[in-house]
Short mmCIF file of C-alpha atoms in Angstrom, two decimals:
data_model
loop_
_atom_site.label_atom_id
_atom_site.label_comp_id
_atom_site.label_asym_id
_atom_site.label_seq_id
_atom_site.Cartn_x
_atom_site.Cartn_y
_atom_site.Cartn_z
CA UNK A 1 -53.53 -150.49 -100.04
CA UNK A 2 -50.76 -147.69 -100.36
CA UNK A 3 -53.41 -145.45 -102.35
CA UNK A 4 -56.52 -146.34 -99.31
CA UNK A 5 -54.35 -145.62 -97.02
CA UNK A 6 -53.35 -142.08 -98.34
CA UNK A 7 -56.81 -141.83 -98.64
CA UNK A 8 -57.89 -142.34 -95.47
CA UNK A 9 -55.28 -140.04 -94.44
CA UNK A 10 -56.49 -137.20 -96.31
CA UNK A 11 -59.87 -137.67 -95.15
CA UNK A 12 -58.65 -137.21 -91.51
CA UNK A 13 -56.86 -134.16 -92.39
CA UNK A 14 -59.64 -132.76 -93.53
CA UNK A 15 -61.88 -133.59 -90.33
CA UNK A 16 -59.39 -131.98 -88.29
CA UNK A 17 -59.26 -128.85 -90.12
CA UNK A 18 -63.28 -128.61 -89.90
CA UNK A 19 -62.81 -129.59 -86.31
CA UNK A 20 -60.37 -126.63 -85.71
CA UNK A 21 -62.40 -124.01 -87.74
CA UNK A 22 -65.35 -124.74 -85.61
CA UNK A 23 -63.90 -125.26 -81.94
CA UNK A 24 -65.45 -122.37 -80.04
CA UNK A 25 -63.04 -119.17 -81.04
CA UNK A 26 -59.41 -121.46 -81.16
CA UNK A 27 -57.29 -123.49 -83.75
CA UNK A 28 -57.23 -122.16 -87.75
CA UNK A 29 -59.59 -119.09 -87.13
CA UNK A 30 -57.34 -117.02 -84.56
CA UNK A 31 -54.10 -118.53 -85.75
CA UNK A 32 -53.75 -118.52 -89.33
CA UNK A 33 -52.15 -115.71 -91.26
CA UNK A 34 -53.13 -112.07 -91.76
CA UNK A 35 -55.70 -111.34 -93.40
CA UNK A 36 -54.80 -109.10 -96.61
CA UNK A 37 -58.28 -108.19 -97.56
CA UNK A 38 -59.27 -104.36 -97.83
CA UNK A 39 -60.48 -102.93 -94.50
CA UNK A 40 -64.84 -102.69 -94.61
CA UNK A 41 -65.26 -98.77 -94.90
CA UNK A 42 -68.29 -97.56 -93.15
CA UNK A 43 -71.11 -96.67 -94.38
CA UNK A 44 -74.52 -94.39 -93.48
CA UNK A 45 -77.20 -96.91 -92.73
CA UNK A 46 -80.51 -96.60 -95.08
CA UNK A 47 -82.13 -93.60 -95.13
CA UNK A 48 -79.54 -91.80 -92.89
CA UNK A 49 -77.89 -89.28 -94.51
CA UNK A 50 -74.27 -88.15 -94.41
CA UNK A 51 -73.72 -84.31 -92.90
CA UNK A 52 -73.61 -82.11 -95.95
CA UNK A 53 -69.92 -80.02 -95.43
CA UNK A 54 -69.90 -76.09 -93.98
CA UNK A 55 -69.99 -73.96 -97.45
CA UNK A 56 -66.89 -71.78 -96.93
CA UNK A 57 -67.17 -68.20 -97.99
CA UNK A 58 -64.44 -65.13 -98.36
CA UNK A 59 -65.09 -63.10 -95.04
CA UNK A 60 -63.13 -60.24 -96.48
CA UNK A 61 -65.09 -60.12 -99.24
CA UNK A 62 -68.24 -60.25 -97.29
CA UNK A 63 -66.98 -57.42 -94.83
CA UNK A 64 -66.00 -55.09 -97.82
CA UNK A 65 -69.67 -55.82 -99.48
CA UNK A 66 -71.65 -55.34 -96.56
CA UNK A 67 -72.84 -51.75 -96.03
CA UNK A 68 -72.98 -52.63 -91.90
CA UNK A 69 -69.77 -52.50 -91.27
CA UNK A 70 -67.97 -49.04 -90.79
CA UNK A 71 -65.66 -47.09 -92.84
CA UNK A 72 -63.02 -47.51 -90.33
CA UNK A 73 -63.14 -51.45 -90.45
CA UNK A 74 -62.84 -51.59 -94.09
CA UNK A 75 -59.91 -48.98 -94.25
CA UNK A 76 -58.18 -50.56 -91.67
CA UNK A 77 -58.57 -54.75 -92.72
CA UNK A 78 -55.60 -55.29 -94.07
CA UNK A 79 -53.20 -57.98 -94.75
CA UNK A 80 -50.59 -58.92 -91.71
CA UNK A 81 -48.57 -60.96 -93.76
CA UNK A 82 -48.91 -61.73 -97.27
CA UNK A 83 -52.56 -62.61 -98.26
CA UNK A 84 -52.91 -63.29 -94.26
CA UNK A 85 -55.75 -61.19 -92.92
CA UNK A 86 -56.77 -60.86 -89.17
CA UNK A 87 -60.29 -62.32 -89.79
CA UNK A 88 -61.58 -65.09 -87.78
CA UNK A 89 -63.91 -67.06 -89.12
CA UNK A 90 -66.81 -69.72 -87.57
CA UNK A 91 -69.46 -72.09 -89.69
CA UNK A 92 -72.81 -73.40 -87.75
CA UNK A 93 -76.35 -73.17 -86.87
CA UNK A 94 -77.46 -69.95 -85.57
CA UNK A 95 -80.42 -68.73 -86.88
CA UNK A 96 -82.48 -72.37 -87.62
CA UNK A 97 -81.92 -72.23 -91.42
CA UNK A 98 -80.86 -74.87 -93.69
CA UNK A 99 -77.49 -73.73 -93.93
CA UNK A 100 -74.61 -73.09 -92.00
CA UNK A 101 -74.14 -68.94 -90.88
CA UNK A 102 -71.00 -67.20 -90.68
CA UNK A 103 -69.42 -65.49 -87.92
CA UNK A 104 -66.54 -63.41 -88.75
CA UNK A 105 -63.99 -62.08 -86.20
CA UNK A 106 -61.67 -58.85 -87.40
CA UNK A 107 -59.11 -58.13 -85.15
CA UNK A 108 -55.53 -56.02 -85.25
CA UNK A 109 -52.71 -57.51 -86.51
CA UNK A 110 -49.90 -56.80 -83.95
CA UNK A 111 -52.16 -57.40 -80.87
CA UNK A 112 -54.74 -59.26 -82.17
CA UNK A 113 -57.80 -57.01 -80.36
CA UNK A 114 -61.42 -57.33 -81.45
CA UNK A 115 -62.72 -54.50 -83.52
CA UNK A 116 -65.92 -56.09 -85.03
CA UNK A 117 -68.02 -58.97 -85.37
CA UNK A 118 -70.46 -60.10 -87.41
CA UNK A 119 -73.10 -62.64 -88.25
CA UNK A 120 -74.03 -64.01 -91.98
CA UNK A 121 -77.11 -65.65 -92.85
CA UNK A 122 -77.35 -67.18 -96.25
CA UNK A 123 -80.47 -65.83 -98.39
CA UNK A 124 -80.50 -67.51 -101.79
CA UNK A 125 -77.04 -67.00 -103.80
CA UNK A 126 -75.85 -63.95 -101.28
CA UNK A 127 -75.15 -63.48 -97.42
CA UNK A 128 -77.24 -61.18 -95.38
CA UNK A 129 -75.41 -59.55 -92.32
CA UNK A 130 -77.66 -60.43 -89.09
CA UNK A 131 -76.07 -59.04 -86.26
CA UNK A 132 -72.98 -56.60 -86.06
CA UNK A 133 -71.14 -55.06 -83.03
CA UNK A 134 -68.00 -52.94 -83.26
CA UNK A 135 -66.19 -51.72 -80.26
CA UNK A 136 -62.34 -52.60 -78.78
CA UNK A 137 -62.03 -56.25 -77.56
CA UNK A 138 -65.21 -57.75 -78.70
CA UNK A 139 -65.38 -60.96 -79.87
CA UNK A 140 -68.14 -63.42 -80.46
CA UNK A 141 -68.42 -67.61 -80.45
CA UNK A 142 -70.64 -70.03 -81.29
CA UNK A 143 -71.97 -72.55 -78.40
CA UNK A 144 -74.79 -74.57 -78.92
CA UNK A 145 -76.62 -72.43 -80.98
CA UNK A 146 -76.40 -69.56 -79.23
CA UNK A 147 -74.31 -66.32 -80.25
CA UNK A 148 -71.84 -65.71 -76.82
CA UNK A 149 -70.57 -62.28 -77.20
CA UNK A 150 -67.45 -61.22 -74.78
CA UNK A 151 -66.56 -57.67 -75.03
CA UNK A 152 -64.76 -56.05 -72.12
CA UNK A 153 -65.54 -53.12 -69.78
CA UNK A 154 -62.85 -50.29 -69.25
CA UNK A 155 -62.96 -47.72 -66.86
CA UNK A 156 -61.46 -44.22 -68.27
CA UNK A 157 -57.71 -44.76 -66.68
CA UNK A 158 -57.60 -48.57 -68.09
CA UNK A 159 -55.10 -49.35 -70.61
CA UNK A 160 -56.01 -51.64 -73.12
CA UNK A 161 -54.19 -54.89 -71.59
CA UNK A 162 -55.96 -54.83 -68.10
CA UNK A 163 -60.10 -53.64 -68.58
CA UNK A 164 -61.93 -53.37 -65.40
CA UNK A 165 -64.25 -56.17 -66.41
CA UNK A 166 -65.98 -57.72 -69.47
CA UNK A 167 -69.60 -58.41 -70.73
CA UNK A 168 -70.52 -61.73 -71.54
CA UNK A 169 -73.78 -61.71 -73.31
CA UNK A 170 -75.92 -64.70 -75.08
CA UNK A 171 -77.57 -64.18 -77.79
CA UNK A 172 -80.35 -66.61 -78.91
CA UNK A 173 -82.27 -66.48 -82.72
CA UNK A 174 -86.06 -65.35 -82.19
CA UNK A 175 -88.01 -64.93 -85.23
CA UNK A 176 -86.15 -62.93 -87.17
CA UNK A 177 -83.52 -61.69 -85.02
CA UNK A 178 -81.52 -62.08 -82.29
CA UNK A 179 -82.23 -61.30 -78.90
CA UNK A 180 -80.64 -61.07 -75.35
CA UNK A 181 -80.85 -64.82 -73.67
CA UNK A 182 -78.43 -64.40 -70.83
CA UNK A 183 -76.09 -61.68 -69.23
CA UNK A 184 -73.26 -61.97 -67.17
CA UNK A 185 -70.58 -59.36 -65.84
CA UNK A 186 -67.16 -60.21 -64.26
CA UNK A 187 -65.35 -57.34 -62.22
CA UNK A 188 -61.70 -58.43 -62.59
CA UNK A 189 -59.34 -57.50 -59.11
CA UNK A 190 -56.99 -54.59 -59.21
CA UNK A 191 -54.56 -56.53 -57.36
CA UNK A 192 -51.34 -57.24 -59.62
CA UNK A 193 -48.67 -59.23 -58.79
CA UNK A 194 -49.97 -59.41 -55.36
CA UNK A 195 -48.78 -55.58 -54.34
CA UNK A 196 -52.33 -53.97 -53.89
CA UNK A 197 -54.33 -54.53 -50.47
CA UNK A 198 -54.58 -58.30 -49.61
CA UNK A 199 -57.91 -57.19 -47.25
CA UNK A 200 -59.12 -54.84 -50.54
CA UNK A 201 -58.81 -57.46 -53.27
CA UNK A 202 -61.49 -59.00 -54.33
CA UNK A 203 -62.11 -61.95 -56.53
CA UNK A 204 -64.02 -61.45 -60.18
CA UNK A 205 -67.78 -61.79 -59.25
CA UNK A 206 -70.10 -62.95 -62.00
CA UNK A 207 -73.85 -61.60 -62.10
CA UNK A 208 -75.98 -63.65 -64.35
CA UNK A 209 -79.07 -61.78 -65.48
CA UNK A 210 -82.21 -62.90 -68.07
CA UNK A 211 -83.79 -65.97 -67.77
#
């Protein structure tokens, strides 16, 4: 009797631990221990494929290479500190190739002003320079595959702190080149600190031109 009865007894336990794993989201399934199992990692489903990562290149080696860029840029790209150099440096799509282009900021070191910018387009094993523009202040981004140049606008008594205005200008891949998308010009008020004319300053306008 002793042994049926611890039987019985074991059967029952075992219907109530069914009836707890299976009771709608309570009992054994939500309450019992942490689970030590390694976490799932995610994976790309079939046939999607994971991004390939941006190639990274040497800018300054690029900038010393490339025939495009002036005399005065290579003399004066320099280290700031150490092996630091005032290069700037952006990976995307630009010009509808398979890979990634380059655009490369230089700038000064103690103010860290514009003084070129340039566009790389991979051909084969080497880097072919696209677009180029050198003047103070420029400076160009990538948004959405477009090329957005900013360069600013100085009248001949500005100092280099406070332009007049600035040029923003979109640049869009056609073909084989690039060409002007969208233009817009901000006049910037002459107003500082609030001691010019109240009635005479004006707010920056912005003149979109192109499309």
């Amino acid at each position: 009797m002793a042994a049926s009865g611890t039987a019985v007894a074991g059967v029952a336990a075992v219907g109530l631990f069914v009836v707890a794993c299976n009771a709608g989201g309570t009992g054994a399934r939500d309450a019992g221990p942490a689970r030590t199992d390694p976490v799932a990692r995610a994976t790309p489903s079939v046939g999607e494929a994971a991004p390939p990562a941006a190639k990274r290149v040497d800018p300054v080696a690029l900038l010393r290479r490339d025939p495009k860029v002036s005399e005065t840029v290579k003399r004066d790209l320099k280290p700031c500190v150490r092996d630091e150099y005032p290069v700037d440096t952006s990976y995307g799509k630009l010009t509808g190739g398979p890979a990634n282009d380059v655009v490369v900021n230089v700038m000064t070191c103690g103010d860290a002003v514009g003084v070129g910018t340039y566009v790389y387009r991979e051909n084969g094993d080497a880097y072919q320079n696209v677009f180029a523009a050198e003047a103070p202040a420029v400076y160009a981004e990538i948004d959405r595959g477009d090329l957005v140049l900013t360069k600013p606008v100085y009248a001949a008594d500005d100092p280099m702190a406070y332009p007049s205005g600035e040029e923003v200008i979109t640049y869009r891949w056609t073909g084989s080149r690039f060409t002007v998308r969208d233009q817009v010009h901000n006049d910037f008020s002459r107003a500082v600190g609030g001691d010019g004319d109240v009635d005479g300053s004006q707010p920056a306008t912005t003149v979109p031109s192109g499309d």
